[in-house]
Coordinates of C-alpha atoms and ligand atoms in Angstrom, one line a residue:
X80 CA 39.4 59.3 -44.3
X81 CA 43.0 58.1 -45.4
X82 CA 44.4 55.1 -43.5
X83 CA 47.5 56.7 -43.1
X84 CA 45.9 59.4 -40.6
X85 CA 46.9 57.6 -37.4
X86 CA 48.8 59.7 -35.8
X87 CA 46.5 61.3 -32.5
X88 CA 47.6 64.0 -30.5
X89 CA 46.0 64.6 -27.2
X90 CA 46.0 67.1 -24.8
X91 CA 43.9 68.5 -21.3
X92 CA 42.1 71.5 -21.8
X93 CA 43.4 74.3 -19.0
X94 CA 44.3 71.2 -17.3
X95 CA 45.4 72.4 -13.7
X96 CA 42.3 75.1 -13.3
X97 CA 39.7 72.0 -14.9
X98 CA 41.3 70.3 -12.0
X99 CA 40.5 72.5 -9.5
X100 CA 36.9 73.3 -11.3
X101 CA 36.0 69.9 -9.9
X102 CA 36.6 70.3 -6.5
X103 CA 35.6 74.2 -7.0
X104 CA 32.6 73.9 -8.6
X105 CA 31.3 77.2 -7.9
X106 CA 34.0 78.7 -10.1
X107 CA 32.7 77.6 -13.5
X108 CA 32.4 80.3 -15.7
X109 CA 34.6 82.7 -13.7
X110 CA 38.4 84.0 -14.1
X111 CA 40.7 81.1 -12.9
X112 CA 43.7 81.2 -12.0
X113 CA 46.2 78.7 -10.6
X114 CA 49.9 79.3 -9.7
X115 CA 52.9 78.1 -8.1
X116 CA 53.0 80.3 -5.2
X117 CA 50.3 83.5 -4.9
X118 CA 53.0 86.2 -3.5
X119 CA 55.0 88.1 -5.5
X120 CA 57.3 86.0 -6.7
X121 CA 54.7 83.2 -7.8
X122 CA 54.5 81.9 -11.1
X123 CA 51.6 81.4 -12.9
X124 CA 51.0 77.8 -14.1
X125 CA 47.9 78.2 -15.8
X126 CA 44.6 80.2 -16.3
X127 CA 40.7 79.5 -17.5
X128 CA 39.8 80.2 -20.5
X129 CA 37.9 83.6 -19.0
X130 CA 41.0 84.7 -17.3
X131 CA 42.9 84.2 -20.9
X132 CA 40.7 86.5 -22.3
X133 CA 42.5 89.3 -19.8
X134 CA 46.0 88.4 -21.5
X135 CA 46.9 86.3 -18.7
X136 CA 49.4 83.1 -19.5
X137 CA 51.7 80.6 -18.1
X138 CA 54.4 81.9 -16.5
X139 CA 53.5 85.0 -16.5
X140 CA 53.7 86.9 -12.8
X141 CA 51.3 86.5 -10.5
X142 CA 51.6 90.5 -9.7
X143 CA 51.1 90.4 -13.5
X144 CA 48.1 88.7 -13.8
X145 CA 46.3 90.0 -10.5
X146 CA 46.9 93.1 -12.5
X147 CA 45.2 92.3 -15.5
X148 CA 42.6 90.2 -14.2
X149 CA 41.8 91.9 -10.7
X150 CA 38.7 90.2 -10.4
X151 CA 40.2 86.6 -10.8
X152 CA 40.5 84.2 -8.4
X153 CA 43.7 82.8 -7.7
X154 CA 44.4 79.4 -6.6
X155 CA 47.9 77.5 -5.2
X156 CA 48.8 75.0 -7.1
X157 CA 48.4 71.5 -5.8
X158 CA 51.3 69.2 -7.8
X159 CA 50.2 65.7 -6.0
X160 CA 46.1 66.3 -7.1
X161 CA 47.3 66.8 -10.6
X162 CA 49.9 64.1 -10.7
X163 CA 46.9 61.7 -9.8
X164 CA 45.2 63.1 -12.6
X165 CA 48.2 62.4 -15.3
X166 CA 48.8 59.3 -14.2
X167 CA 45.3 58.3 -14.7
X168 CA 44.9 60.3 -18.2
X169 CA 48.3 58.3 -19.6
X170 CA 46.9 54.9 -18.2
X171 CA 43.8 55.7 -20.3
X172 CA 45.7 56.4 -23.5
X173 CA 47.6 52.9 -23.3
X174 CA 44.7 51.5 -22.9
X175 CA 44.6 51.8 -27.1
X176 CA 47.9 51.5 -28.4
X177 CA 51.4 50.8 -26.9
X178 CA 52.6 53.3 -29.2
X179 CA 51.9 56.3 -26.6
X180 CA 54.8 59.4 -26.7
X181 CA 54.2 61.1 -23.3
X182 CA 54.8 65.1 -24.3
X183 CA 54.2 66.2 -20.6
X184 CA 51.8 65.7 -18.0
X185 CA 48.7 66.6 -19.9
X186 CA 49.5 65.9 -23.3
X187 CA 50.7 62.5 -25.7
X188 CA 50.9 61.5 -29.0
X189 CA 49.7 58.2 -29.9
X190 CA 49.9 55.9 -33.5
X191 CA 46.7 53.7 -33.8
X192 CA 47.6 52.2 -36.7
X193 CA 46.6 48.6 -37.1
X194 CA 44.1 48.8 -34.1
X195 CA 41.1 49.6 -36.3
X196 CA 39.8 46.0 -35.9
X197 CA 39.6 46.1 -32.0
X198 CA 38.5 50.2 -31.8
X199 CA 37.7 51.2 -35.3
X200 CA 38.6 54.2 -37.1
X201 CA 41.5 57.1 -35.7
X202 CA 38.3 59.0 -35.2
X203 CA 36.4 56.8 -33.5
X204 CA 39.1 56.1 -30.8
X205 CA 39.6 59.9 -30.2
X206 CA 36.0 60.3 -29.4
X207 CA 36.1 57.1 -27.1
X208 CA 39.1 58.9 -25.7
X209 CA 37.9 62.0 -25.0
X210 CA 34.5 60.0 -23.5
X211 CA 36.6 58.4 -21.3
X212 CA 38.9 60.9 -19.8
X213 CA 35.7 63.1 -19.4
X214 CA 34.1 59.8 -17.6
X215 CA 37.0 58.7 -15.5
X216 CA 38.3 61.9 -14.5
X217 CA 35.9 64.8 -15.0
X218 CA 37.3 67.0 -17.5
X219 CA 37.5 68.0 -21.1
X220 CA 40.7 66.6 -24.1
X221 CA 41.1 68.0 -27.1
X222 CA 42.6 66.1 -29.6
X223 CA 44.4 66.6 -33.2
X224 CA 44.0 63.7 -35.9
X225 CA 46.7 63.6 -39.0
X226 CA 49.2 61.8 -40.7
X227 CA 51.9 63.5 -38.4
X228 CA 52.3 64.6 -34.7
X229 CA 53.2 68.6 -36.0
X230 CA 49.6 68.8 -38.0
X231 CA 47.8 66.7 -35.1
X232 CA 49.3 69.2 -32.8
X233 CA 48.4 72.2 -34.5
X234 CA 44.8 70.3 -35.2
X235 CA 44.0 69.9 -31.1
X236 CA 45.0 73.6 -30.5
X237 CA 42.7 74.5 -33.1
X238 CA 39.7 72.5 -31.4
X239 CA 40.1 73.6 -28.0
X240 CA 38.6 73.5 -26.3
X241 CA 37.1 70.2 -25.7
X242 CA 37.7 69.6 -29.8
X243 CA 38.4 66.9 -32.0
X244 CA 40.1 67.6 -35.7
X245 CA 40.4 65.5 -38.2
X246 CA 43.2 66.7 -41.1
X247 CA 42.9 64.1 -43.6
X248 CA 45.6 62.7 -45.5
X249 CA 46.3 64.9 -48.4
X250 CA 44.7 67.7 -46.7
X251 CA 47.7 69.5 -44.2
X252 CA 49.0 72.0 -46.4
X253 CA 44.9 73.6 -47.0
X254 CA 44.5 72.5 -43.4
X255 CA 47.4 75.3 -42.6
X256 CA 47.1 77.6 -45.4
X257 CA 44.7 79.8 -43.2
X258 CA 45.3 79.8 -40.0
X259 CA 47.9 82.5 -38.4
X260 CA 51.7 81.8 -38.5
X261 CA 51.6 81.8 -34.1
X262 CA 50.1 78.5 -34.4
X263 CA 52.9 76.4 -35.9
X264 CA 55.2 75.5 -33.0
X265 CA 58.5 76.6 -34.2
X266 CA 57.2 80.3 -34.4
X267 CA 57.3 82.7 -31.1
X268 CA 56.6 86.2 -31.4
X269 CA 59.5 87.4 -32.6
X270 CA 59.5 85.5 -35.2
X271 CA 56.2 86.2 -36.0
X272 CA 57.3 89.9 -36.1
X273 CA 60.0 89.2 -38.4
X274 CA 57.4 87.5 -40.7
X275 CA 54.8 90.0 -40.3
X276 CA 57.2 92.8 -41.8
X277 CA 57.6 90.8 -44.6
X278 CA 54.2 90.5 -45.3
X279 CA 54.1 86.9 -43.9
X280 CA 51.0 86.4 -41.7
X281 CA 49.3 83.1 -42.3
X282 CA 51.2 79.5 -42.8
X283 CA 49.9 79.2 -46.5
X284 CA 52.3 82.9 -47.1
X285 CA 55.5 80.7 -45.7
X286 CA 54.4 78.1 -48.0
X287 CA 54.6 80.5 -50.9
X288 CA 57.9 82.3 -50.0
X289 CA 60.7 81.3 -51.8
X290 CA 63.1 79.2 -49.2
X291 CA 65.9 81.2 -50.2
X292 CA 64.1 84.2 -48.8
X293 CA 63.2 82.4 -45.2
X294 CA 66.9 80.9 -45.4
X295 CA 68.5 84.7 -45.3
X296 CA 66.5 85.7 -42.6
X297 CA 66.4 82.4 -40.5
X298 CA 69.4 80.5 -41.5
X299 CA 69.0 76.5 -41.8
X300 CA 65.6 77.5 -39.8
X301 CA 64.3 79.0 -42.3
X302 CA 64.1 75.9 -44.7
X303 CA 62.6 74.1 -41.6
X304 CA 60.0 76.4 -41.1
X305 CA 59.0 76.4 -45.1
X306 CA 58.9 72.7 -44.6
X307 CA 56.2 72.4 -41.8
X308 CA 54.3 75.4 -43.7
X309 CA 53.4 72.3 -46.0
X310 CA 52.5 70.0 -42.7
X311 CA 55.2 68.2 -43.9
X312 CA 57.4 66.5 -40.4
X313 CA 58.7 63.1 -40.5
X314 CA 59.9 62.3 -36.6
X315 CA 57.6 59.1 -35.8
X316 CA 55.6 58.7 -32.8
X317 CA 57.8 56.9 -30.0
X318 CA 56.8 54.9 -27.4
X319 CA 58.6 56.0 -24.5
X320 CA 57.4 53.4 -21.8
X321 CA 60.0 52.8 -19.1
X322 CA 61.7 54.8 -16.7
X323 CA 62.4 58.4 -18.0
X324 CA 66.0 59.2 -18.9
X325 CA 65.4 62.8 -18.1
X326 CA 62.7 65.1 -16.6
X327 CA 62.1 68.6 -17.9
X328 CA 60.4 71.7 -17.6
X329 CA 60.5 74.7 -19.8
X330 CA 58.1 77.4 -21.0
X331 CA 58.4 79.5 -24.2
X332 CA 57.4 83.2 -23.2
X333 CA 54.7 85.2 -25.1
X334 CA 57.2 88.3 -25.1
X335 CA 60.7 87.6 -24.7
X336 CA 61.4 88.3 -20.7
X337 CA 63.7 90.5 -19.7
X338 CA 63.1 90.4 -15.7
X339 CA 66.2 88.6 -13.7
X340 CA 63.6 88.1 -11.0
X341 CA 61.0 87.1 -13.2
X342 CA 63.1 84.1 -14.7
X343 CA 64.4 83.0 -11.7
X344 CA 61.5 82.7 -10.2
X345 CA 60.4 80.2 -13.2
X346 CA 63.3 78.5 -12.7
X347 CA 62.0 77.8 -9.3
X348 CA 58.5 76.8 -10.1
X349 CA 60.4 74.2 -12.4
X350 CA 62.7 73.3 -10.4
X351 CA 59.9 72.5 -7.8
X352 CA 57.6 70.4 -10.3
X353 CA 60.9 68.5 -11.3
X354 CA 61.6 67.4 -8.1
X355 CA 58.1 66.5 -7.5
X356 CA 57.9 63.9 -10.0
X357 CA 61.9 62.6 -8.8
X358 CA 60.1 62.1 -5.3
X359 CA 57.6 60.2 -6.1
X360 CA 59.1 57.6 -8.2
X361 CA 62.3 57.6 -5.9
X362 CA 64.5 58.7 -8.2
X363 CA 67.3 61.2 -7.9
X364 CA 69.2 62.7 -10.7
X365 CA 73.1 63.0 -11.4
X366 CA 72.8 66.1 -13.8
X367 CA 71.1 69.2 -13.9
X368 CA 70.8 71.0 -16.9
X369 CA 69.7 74.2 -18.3
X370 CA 68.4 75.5 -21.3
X371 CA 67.8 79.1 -22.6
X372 CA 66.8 80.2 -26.2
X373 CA 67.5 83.9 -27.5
X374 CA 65.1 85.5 -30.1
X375 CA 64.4 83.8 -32.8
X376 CA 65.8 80.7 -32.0
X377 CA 69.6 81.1 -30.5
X378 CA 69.2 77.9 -28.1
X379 CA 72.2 77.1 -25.6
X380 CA 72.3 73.9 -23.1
X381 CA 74.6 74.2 -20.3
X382 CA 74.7 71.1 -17.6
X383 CA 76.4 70.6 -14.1
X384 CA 76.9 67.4 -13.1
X385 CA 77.5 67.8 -9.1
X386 CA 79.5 65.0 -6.6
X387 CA 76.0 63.9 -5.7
X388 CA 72.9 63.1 -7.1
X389 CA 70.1 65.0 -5.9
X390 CA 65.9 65.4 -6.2
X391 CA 65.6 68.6 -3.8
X392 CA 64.0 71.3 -5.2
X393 CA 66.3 73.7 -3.4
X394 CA 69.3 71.7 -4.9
X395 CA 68.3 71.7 -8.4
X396 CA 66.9 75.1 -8.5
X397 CA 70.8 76.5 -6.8
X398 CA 72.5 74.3 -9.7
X399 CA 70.1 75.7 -12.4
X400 CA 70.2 79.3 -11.4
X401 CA 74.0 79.2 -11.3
X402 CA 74.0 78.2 -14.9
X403 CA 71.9 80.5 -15.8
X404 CA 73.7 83.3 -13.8
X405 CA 76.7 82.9 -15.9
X406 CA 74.9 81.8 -19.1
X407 CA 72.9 84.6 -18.9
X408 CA 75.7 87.1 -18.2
X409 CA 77.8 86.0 -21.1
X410 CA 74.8 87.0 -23.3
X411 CA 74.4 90.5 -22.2
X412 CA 71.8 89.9 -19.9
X413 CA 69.4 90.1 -23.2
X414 CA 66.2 89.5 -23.0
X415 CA 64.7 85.4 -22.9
X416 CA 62.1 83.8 -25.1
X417 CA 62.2 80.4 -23.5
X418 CA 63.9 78.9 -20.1
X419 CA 63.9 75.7 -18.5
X420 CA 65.7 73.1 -16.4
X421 CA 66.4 70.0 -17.0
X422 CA 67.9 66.4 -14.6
X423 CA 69.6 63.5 -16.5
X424 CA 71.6 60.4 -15.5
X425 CA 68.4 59.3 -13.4
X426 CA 69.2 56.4 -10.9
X427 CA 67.3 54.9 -7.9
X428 CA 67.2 57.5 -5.0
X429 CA 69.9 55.7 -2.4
X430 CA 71.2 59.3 -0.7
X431 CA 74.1 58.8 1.3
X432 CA 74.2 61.4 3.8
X433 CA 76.2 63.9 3.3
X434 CA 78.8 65.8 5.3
X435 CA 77.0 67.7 7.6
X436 CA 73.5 66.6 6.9
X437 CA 71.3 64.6 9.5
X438 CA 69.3 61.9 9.4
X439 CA 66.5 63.9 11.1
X440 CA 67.3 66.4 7.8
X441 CA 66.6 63.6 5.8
X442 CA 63.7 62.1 7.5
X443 CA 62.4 65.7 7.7
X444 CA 62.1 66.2 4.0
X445 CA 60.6 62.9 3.7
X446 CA 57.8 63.7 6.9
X447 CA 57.1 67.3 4.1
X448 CA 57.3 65.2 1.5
X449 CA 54.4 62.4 2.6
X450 CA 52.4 65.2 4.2
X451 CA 52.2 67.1 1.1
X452 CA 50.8 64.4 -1.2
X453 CA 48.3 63.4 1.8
X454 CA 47.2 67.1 2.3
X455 CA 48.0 69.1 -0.9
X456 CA 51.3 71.1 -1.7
X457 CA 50.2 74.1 1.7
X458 CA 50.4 72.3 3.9
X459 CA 54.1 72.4 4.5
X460 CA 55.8 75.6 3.4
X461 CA 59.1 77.6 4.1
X462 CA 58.1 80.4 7.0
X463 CA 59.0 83.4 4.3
X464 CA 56.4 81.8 2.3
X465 CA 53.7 81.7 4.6
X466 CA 50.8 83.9 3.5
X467 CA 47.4 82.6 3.2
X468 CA 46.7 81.0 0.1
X469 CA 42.8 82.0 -0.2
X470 CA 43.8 85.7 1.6
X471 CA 42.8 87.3 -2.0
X472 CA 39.1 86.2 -1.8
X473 CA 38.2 87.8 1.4
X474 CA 37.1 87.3 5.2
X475 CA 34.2 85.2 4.3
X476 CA 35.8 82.6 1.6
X477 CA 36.2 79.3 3.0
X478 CA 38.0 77.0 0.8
X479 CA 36.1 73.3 0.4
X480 CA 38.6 71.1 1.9
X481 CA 40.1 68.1 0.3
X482 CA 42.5 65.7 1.0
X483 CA 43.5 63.6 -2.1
X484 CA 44.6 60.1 -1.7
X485 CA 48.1 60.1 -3.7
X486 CA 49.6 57.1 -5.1
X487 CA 50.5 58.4 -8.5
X488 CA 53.6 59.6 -10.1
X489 CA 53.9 61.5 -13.6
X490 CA 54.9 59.1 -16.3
X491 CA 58.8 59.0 -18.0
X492 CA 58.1 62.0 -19.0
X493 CA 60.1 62.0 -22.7
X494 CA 60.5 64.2 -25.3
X495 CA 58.5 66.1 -27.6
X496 CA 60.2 67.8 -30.6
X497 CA 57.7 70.2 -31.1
X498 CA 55.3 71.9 -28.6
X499 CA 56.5 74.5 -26.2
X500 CA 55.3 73.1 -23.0
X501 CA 56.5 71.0 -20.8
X502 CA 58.8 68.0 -21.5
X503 CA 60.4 69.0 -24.9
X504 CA 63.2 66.8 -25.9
X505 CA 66.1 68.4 -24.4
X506 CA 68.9 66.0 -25.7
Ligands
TTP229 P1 49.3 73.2 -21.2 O1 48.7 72.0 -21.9 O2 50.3 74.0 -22.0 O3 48.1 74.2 -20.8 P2 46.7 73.9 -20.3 O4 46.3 72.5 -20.2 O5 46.5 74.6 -19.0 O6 45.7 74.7 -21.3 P3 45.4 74.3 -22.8 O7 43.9 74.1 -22.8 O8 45.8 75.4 -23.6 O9 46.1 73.0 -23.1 O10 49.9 72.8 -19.9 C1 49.4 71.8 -19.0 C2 49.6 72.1 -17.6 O11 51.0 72.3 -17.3 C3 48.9 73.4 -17.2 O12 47.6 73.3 -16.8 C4 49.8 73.9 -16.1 C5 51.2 73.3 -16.3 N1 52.1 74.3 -16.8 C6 52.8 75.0 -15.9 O13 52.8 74.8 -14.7 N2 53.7 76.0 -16.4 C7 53.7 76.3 -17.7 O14 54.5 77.3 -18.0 C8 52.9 75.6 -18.6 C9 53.0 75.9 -20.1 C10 52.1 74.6 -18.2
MG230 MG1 46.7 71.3 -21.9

């Protein structure tokens, strides 16, 4: 292999539901499902690799999913347990290079050039990696190895699960020529439509289409996308050690959402994991921010910065949805391919109390607060939430009790240019 293939990308496989596989044992092999809520109006964070075979996805409904995958079981999501987890997992990945680019809680980028001489090859230390994450915390990585974070990317999703990929230097163009256009990052399903009715249907037919053809149809996208069809993408790996300067959440849709409801309700589940990771490294955030994109890739930003600085759920959810209210509203109420929410200007939590606000309302949500990283995200919850989270499995299901020690926080979470999950670079 080249020496220039450094570049490692890394990422949990079905990381919430392998989570819960170790504490559930008895639901290997069967239709997972874990969400941020089970009602209605939950969200769904993520799903086995049986229950994916039903069509159910991230952020999809949970009404959605108990629709397409009846027989799954359904879990609560449980923030703190898997923030334990990340922690761990990024403290792992340092362990190899300095040079580690957090892209969200389960996934990084990392540059091992120049540590050959302490842990050999690129390939060698993704293999020790993966040993050690299965070792030390009990589940499966897959990971992408290339001369650039785009191909390593595309090169873990392509070994999932529990995969390692090596694209050698030379090799990225062959390495995509094959495989479908849905697997470069930069194309959603509209897109992919778009190309498909041009006769475009693997990465190697973008490669061969004349830029000027992609430019008409994509604008200054269109050259981008010709571009990566070559695995060519020159934004370095960036150590982003340190406080982060922002804290996102957004999710690119399989089909473009039309649903108010729907989307608020992400919102929410965002808004809730954001201030999660604000808690717990006592932190608050000045500005909230919001982000939509419109098929194929109309992206707006729209930000509030409030007279306070907040890291309530409640609070950054209200500011979020207003933006998107009116954002949304001035674009026809069309249909979304990808929302999120977004805090910046992160200082050290010191809330002043506010007009009207008590100490015991303050002292309140830091009782919920330590009670839910002691005893899981249940145990406190609004009244016109409370349902049982286990109801769907019937009478006789009695859920194995655990109580996870919580002393962890999610890293800074920074930026990732590419990859549709959590924690894309937003600025
Ligand atoms: P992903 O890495 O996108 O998904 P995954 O780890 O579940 O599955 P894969 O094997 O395909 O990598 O996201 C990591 C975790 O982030 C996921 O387990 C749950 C959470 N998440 C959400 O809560 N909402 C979302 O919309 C997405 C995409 C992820
Ligand atoms: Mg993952």
């Amino acid at each position: 292999m080249s020496d220039r293939a450094t570049v490692l990308h890394v990422d949990l496989d079905a990381f919430y539901v392998s989570m819960e596989l170790l504490r559930h044992p008895e639901l290997r092999g069967a239709p997972v499902v874990v969400a941020g809520g089970l009602g209605n109006r939950g969200v769904v964070n993520t799903a086995s690799y049986e229950a994916r075979k039903f069509g159910v996805r991230s952020a999809m409904a949970v009404s959605q999913a108990r629709r397409l995958c009846p027989q799954a079981v359904f879990l609560a999501s449980d923030y703190a347990y898997y923030s334990k987890a990340s922690k761990q997992f990024h403290a792992i990945l340092r362990d190899f290079t300095p040079l580690v680019e957090p892209a969200g809680s389960d996934e990084a980028y990392l540059d091992v050039r120049g540590t050959e001489h302490l842990f050999g090859a690129p390939e060698a230390v993704a293999a020790t990696i993966k040993q050690r994450v299965r070792e030390e915390i009990g589940i499966s990585a897959s990971i992408g190895v290339s001369v650039n974070k785009l191909v390593s990317k595309v090169a873990s999703d392509a070994g999932k699960p529990d995969g390692l990929v090596v694209v050698a230097e030379g090799t990225e163009a062959a390495f995509f020529a094959p495989r479908p256009i849905r697997e470069l990052p930069m194309v959603g399903r509209k897109t992919a439509e778009i190309l498909g009715g041009l006769g475009i249907h693997t990465i190697g037919d973008i490669a061969r289409t004349p830029e000027s053809a992609l430019v008409a149809k994509f604008g200054r996208h269109g050259a981008d996308l010709r571009t990566r069809a070559f695995g060519i993408y020159d934004a370095p790996v960036v150590s982003s050690r340190g406080d982060a300067k922002s804290i996102s959440r957004d999710i690119t849709f399989d089909e473009d959402e039309p649903d108010g409801d729907r989307l608020r309700a992400v919102l929410r589940s965002q808004a809730e994991r954001i201030s999660h990771e604000l808690v717990k490294s006592g932190k608050a955030a000045r500005t909230v921010s919001l982000r939509l994109r419109f098929p194929p890739f109309e992206t707006l930003s729209r930000s509030v910065t409030p007279q306070v600085t907040t890291d309530l759920a409640d609070e950054i959810y209200s500011h979020g949805c207003a933006l998107f209210e009116k954002a949304w509203d001035e674009n026809e109420r069309r249909p979304v391919r990808l929302i999120g929410i977004g805090v910046h200007n992160i200082v050290e939590r010191a809330r002043q109390l506010r007009l009207g606000e008590t100490l015991e309302a303050d002292r309140l949500q830091d009782t919920v607060e330590s009670l839910r990283d002691r005893f899981g995200d249940l145990t406190v919850r609004r009244a016109n939430e409370l349902r049982s989270p286990y109801r769907h499995h019937g009478p006789d299901y009695i859920p194995p009790f655990t109580a996870p020690k919580f002393d962890a926080e999610l890293p800074g979470s920074a930026a990732a240019e590419i990859g549709h999950g959590d924690g894309e670079d937003w600025e």
